Short mmCIF file of C-alpha atoms and ligand atoms in Angstrom, two decimals:
data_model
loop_
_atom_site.label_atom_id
_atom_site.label_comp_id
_atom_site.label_asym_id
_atom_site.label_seq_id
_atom_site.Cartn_x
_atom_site.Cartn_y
_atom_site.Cartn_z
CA UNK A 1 -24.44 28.15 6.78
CA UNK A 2 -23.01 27.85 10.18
CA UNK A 3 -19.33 28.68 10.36
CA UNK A 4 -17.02 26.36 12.10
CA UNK A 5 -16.89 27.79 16.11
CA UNK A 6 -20.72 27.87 15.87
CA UNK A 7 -20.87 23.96 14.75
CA UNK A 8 -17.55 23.44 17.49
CA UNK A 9 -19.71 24.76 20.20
CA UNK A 10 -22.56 22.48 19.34
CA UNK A 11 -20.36 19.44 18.93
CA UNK A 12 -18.61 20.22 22.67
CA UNK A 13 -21.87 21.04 24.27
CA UNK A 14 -23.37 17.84 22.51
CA UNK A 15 -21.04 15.13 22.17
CA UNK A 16 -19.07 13.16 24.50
CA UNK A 17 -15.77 14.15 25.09
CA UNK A 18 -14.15 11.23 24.09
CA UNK A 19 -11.56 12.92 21.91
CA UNK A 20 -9.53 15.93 21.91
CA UNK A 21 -9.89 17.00 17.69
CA UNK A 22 -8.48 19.98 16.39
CA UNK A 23 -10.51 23.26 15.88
CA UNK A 24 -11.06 22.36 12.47
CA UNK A 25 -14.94 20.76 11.25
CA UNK A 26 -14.32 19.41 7.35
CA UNK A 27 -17.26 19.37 4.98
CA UNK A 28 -15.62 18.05 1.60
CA UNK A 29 -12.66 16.16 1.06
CA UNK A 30 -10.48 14.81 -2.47
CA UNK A 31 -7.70 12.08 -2.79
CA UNK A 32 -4.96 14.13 -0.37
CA UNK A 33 -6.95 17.14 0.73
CA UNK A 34 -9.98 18.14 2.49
CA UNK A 35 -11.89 21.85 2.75
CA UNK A 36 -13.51 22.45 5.93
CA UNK A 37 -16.56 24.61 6.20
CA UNK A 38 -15.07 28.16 6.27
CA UNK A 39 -13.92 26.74 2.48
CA UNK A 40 -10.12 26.52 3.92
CA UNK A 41 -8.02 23.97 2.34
CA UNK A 42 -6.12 21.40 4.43
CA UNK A 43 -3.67 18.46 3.61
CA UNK A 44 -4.50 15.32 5.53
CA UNK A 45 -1.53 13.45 7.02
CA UNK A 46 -3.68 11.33 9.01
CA UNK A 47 -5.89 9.59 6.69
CA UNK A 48 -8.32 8.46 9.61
CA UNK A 49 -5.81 6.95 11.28
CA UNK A 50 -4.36 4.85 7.99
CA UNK A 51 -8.12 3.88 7.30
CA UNK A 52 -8.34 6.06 3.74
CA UNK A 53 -4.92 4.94 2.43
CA UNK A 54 -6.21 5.19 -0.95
CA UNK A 55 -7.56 8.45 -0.72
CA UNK A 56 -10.39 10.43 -0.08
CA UNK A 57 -13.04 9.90 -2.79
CA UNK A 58 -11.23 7.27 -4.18
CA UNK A 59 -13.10 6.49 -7.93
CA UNK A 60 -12.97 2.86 -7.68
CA UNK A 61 -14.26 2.42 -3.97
CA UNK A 62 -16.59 5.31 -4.02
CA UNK A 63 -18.13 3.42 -7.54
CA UNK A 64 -18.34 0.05 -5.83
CA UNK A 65 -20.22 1.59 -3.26
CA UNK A 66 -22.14 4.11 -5.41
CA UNK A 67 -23.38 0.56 -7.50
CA UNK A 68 -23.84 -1.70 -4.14
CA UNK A 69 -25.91 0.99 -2.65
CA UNK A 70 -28.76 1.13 -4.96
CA UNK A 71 -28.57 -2.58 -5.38
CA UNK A 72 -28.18 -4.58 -2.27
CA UNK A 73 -27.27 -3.27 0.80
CA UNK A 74 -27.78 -5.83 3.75
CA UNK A 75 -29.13 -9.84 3.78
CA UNK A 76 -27.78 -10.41 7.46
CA UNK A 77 -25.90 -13.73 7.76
CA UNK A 78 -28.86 -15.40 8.32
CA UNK A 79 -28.96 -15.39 4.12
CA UNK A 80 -25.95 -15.66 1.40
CA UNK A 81 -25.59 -12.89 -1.20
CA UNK A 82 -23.78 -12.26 -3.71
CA UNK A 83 -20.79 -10.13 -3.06
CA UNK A 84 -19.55 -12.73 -0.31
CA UNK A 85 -18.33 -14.92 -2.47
CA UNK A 86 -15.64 -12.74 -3.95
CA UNK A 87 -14.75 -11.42 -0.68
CA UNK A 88 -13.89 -14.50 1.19
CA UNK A 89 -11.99 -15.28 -1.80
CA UNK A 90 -10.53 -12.61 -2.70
CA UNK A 91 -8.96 -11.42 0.57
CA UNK A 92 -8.62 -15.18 0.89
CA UNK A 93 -6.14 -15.21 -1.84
CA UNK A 94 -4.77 -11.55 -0.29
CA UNK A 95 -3.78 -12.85 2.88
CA UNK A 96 -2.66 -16.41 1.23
CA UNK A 97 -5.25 -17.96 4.32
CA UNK A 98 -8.28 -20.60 3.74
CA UNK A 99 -11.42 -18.74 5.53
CA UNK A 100 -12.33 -15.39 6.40
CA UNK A 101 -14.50 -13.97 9.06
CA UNK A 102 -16.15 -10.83 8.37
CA UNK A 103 -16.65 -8.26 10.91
CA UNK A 104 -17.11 -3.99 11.06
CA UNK A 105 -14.66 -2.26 13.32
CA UNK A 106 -11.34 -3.17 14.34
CA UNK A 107 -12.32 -3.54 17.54
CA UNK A 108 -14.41 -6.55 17.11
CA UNK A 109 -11.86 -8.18 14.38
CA UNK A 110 -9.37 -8.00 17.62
CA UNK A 111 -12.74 -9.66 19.74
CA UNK A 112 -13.01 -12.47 16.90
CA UNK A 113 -9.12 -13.17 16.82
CA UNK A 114 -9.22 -13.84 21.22
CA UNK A 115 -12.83 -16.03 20.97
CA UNK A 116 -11.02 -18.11 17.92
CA UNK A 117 -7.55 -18.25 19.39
CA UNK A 118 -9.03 -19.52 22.89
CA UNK A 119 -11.54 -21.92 21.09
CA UNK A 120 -8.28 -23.32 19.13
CA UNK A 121 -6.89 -23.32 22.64
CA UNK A 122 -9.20 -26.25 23.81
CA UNK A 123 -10.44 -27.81 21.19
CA UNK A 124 -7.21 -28.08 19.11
CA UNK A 125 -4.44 -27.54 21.66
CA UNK A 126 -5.76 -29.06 24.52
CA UNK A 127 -5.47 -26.25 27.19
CA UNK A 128 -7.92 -26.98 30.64
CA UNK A 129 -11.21 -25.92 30.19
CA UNK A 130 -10.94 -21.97 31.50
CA UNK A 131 -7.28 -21.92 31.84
CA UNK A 132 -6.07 -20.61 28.17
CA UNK A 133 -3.78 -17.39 28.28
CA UNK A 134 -2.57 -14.83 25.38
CA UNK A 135 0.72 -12.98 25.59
CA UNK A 136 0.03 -9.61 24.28
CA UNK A 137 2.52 -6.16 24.53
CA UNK A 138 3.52 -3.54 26.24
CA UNK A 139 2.20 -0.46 24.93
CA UNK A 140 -0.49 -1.95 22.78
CA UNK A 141 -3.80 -0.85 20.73
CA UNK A 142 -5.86 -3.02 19.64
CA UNK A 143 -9.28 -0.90 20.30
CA UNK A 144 -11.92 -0.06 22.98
CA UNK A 145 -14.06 -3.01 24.25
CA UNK A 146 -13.85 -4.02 27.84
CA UNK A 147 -12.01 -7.65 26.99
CA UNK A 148 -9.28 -5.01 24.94
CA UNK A 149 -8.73 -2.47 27.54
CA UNK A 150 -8.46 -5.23 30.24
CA UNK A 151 -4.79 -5.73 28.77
CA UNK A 152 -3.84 -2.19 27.68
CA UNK A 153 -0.76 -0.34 29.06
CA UNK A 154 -2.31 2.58 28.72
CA UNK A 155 -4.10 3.85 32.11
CA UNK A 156 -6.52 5.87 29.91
CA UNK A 157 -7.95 3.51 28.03
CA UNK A 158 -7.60 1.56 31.11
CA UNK A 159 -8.40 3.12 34.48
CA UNK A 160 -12.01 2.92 35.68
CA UNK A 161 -13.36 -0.06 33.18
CA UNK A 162 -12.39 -2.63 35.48
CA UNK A 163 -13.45 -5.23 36.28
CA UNK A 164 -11.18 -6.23 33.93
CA UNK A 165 -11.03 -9.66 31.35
CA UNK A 166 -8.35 -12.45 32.45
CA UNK A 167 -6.29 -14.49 30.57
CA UNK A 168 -3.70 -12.27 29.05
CA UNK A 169 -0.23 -11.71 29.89
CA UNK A 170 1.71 -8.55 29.11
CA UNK A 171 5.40 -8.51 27.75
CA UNK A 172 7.74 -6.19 26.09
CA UNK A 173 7.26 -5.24 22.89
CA UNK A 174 10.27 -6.02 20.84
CA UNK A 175 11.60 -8.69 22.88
CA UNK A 176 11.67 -12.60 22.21
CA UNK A 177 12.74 -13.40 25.15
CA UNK A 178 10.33 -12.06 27.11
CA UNK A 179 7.45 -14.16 25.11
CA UNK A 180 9.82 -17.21 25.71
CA UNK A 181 9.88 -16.50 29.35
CA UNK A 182 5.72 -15.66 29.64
CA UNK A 183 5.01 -18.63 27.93
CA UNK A 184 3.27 -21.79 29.56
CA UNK A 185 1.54 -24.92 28.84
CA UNK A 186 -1.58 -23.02 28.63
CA UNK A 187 -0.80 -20.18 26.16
CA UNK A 188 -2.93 -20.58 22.87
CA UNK A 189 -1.73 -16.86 21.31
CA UNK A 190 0.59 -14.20 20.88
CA UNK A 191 -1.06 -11.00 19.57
CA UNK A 192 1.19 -8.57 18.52
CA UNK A 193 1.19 -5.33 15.84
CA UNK A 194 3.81 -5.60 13.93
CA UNK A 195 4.77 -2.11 14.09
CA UNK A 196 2.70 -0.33 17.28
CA UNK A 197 0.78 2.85 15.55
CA UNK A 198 -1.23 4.26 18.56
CA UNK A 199 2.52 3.90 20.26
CA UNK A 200 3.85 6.08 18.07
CA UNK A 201 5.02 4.09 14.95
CA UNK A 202 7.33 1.98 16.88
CA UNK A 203 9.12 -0.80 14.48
CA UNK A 204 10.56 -3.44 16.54
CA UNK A 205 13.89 -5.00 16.15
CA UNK A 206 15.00 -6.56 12.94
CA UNK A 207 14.26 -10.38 13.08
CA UNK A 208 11.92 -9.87 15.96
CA UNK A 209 8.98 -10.82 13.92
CA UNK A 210 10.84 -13.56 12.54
CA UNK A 211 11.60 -15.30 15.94
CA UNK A 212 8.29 -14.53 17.34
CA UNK A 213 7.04 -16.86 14.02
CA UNK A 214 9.69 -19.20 14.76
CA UNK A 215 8.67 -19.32 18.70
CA UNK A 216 4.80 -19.47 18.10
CA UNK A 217 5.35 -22.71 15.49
CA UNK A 218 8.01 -24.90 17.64
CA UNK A 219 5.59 -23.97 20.88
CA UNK A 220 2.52 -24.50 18.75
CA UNK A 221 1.08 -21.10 19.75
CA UNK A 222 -1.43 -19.26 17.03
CA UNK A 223 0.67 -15.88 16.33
CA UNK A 224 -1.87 -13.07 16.09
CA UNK A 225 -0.77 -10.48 13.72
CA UNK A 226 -2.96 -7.24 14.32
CA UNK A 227 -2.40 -5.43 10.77
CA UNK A 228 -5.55 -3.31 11.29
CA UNK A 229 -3.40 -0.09 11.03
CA UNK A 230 0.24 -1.47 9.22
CA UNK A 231 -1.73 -3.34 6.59
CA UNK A 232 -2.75 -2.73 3.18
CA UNK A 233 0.11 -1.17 1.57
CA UNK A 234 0.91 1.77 4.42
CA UNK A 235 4.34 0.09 4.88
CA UNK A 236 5.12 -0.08 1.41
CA UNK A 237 4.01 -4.00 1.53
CA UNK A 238 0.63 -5.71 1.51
CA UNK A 239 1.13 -5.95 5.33
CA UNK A 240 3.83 -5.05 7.44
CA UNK A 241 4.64 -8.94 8.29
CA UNK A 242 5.72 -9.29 4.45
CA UNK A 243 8.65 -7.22 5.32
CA UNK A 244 10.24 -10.14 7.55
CA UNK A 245 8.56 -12.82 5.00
CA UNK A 246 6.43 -13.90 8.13
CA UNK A 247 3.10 -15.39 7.83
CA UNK A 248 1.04 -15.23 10.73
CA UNK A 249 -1.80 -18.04 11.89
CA UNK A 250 -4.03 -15.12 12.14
CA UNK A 251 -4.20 -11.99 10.08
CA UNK A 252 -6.72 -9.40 11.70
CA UNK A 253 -7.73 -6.34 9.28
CA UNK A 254 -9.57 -3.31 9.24
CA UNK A 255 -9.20 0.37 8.99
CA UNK A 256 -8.50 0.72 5.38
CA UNK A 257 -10.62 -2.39 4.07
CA UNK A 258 -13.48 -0.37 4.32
CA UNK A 259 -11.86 2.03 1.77
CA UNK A 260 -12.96 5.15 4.47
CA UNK A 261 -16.35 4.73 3.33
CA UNK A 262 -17.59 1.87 5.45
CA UNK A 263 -16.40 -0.18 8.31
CA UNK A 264 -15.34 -3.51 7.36
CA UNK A 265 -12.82 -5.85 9.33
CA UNK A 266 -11.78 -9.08 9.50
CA UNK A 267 -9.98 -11.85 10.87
CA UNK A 268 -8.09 -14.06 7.97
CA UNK A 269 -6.21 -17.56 8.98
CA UNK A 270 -6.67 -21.66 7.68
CA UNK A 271 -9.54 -23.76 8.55
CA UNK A 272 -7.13 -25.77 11.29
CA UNK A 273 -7.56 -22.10 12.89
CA UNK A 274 -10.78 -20.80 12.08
CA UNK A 275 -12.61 -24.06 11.27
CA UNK A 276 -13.33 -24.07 15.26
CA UNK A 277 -15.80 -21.57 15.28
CA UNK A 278 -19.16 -23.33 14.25
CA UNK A 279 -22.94 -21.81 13.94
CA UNK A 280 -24.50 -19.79 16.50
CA UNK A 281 -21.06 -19.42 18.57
CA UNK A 282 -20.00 -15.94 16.75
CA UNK A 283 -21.11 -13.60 14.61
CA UNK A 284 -22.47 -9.99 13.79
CA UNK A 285 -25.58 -8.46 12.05
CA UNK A 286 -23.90 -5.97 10.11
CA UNK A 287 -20.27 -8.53 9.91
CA UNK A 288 -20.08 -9.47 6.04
CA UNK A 289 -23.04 -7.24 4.51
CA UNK A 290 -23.18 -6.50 0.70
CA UNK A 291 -22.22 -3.13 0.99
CA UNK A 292 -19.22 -3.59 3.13
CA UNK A 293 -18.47 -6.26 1.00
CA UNK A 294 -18.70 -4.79 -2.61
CA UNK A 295 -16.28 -1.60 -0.77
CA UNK A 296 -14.09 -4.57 0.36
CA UNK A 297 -14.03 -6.30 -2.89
CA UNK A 298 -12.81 -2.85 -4.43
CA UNK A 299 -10.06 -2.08 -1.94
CA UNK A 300 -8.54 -6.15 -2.81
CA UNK A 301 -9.33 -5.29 -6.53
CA UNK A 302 -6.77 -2.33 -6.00
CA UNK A 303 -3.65 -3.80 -3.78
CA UNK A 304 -4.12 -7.19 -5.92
CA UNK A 305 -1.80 -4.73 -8.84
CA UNK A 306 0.90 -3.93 -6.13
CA UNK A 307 0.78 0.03 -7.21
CA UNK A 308 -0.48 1.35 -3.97
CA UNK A 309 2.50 -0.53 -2.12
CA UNK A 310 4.99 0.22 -4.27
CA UNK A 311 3.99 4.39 -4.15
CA UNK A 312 3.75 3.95 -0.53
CA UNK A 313 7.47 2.34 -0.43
CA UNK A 314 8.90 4.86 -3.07
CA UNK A 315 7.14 8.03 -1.46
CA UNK A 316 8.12 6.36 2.45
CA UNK A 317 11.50 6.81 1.13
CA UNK A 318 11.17 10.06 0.00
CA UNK A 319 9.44 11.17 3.56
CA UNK A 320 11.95 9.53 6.05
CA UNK A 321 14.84 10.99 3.95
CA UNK A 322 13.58 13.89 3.97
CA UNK A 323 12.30 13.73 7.70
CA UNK A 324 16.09 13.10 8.92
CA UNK A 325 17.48 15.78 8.24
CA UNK A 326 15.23 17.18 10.77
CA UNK A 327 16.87 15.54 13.11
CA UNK A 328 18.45 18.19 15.30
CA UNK A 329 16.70 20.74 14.32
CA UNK A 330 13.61 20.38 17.34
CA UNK A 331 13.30 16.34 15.89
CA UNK A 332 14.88 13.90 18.35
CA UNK A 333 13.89 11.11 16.29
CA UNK A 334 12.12 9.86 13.87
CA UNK A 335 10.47 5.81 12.67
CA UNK A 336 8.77 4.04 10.47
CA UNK A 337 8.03 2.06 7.27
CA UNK A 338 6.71 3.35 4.43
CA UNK A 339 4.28 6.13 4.14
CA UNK A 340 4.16 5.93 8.07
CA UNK A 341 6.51 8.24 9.90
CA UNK A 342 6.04 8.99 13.84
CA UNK A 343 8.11 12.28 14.28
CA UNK A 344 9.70 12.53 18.36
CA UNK A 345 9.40 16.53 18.81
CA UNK A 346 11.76 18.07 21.62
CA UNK A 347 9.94 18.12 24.66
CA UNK A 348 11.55 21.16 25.74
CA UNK A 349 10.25 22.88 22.59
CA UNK A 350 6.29 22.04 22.44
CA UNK A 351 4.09 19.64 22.94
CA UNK A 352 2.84 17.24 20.46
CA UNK A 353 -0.72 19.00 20.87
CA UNK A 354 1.36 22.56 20.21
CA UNK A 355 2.94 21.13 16.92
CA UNK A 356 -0.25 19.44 15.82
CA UNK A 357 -2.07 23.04 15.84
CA UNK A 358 1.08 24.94 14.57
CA UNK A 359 0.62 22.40 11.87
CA UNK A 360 -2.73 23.30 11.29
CA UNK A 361 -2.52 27.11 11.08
CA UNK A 362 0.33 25.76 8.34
CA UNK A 363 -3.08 23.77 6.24
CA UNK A 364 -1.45 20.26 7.56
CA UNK A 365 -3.80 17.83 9.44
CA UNK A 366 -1.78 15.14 11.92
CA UNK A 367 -2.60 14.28 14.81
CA UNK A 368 0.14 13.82 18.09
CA UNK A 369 0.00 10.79 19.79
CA UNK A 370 1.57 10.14 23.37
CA UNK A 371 2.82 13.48 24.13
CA UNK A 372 5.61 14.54 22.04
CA UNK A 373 5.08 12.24 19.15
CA UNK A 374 3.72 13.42 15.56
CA UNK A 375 2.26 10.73 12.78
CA UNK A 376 2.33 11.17 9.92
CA UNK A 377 0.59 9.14 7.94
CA UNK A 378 -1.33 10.64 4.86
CA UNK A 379 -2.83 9.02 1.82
CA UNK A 380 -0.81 7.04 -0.32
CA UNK A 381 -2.16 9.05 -3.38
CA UNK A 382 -0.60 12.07 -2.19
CA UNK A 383 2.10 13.66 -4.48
CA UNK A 384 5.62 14.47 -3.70
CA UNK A 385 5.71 17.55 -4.06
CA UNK A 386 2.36 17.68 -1.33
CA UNK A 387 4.40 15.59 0.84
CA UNK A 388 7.51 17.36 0.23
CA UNK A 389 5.12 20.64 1.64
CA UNK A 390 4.04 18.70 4.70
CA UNK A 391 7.42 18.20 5.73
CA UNK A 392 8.15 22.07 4.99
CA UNK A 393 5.26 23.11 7.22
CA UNK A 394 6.68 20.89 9.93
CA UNK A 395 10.29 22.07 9.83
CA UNK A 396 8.23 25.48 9.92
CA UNK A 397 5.95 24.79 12.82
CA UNK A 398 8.59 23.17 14.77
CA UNK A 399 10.84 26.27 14.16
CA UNK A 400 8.11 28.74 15.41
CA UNK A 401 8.44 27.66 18.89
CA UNK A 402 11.82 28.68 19.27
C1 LIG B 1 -7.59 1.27 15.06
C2 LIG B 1 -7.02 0.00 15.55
C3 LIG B 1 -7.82 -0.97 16.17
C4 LIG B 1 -9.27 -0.75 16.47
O1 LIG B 1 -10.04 -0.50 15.35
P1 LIG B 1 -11.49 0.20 15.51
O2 LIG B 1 -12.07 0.12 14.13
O3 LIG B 1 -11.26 1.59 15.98
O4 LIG B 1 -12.25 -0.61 16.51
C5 LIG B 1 -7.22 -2.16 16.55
N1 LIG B 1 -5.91 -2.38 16.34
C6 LIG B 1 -5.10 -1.47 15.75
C7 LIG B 1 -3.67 -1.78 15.53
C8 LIG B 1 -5.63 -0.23 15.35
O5 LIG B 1 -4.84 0.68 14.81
#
């Protein structure tokens, strides 16, 4: 079997270099931990960036699929079948929203959210024919498509894609005011994470998410909640919105719907909001299929009991407590909600890079983000004493580069 640098020098001679992974190519992986093909052991404080929040191998979602697989595994839209049901319901009932649109990758959820939100915009609203605009955020992800990068912050994602999509306007993230002030007769949306992941966990200001609710409904503006990475249970709640009690018109999932077996996303809101989209105006071969469905059925199945968020909550606690007394110590800060932690390493100390790998040689998996920032974010099913570990090997790897 080839070892590891053999398959790493395929993969970089092969692949597009559109990422920067660690030296590290995994074969086998169970709840918390994965083995990569030299048979070393690693613990994984990524959890595909928050999309395998209920583990690796996960009995429930790997048995959904395992049944939907030899069953049923694609109709296109163009049919029903018979997993749909239950999922519009079901994540119907979730979100506490009327309709559901089914999609794959975040990415495309985001797409679905702008098409419906503009739509809403002249059909509902009553914005000129061309003219709608949607307030988005400094500092944002919200994936990879043209239309998305035309309003990122970020001058890799942007730079060179151009030309770029119109209609949005960018504002600070964290600040009311500055959606009060951007707003106009012809905004339709605000689209906003309510904590920034790719940003490095940043949680805005208490009662920001509030206001921005209170803003959106006296200005009758859809508020666009992209949960693709907070939601389902990371934060210790169903979605990090529930922390502020705010409901947004539009809830936009992925990432851990698909249970890190599939790719399943969606957008969730009422039928005042989604009802505007009719036949033949969106859609998506793969959007909705009984396979992604069934995996989607089993991930709702699991947060419907409220165990995952309250381990996530309890074991968040544990982390961040744990995490701060870092603080000092080659830490400058830390954030976050729940089992979601993004770790500001001294810049004068290493890299973010520099600690990942340190991390690594330590059998930790996270991934910096933004230079000096660490995430951690590993599967809720981890136990404390693994998580307790992580932290150890941190403190360790930090402390090696002094
Ligand atoms: C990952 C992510 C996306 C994009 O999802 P993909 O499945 O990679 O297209 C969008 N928004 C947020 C907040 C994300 O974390």
């Amino acid at each position: 079997m080839a070892t590891s640098s053999e398959l790493i020098g395929v993969i970089e001679r092969r692949s597009a270099h559109n990422y920067h992974p660690l030296p590290v190519v995994i074969s086998e992986a169970q709840g918390a931990w994965v083995t990569d093909v030299d048979g070393r052991r690693f613990l994984d404080c990524l959890s595909g960036y928050s999309s395998l929040n209920f583990g690796h191998g996960n009995e429930k979602i790997v048995e959904a699929a395992q049944r939907q697989l030899a069953r049923l595994t694609l109709t296109s839209r163009a049919f029903y079948h018979d997993q749909f049901a239950e999922f519009c319901a079901g994540l119907g009932d979730l979100t506490g929203k009327d309709m559901i649109l089914p999609m794959n990758t975040g990415a495309e959820a985001v797409e679905t959210a702008i098409k419906v939100a503009r739509k809403w915009g002249y059909e509902v609203k009553g914005v000129e024919p061309e003219q709608a605009t949607i307030i988005v955020m400094e500092d944002n992800f919200h994936g990879r498509t043209t239309t998305i990068v035309s309003f990122s912050t970020d001058p890799d994602a942007r730079d060179g894609f151009g030309p770029y999509t119109p209609g949005f306007k960018i504002v600070k993230y964290g600040s009311v005011e500055a959606v009060r002030e951007a707003i106009d007769a012809n905004t339709v949306a605000v689209l906003v994470e309510p904590i920034q992941g790719e940003a490095g966990v940043l949680v805005p200001p208490d009662g920001y998410l509030t206001q921005l609710r209170e803003l959106c409904t006296a200005e009758n503006i859809l508020m666009i909640a992209d949960e693709i990475q907070s939601g389902l249970g990371r934060t210790g709640r169903t979605f990090a919105c529930d922390h502020e009690g705010v409901v947004p018109d539009m809830y936009v999932l992925g990432k851990a719907l698909g249970g890190g077996v599939v790719p399943v996303s969606a957008v969730a809101a009422n039928a005042d909001v989604l009802g505007v989209i009719k036949p033949g105006q969106h859609g998506s071969t793969f959007g909705g299929n009984p396979l992604a469905c069934a995996v989607g059925n089993a991930v709702i199945e699991i947060l419907r009991t409220g165990e995952f968020q309250e381990r996530a909550a309890r074991l968040g606690e544990v982390l961040h407590a744990r995490l701060r007394e870092l603080i000092g110590d080659g830490v400058v800060t830390v954030r976050g909600r729940g089992l979601w932690a993004g770790v500001d390493i001294d810049p004068s100390l290493a890299t973010g890079r520099q600690v990942s790998e340190a991390l690594m040689a330590r059998g930790v998996l996270a991934k910096d983000t933004h230079g000096s920032t660490i995430r951690l974010a590993p599967p809720i099913v981890i136990s404390e004493e693994d998580l307790l570990w992580a932290v150890d090997q941190l403190a360790d790897a930090i402390a090696s580069f002094r």
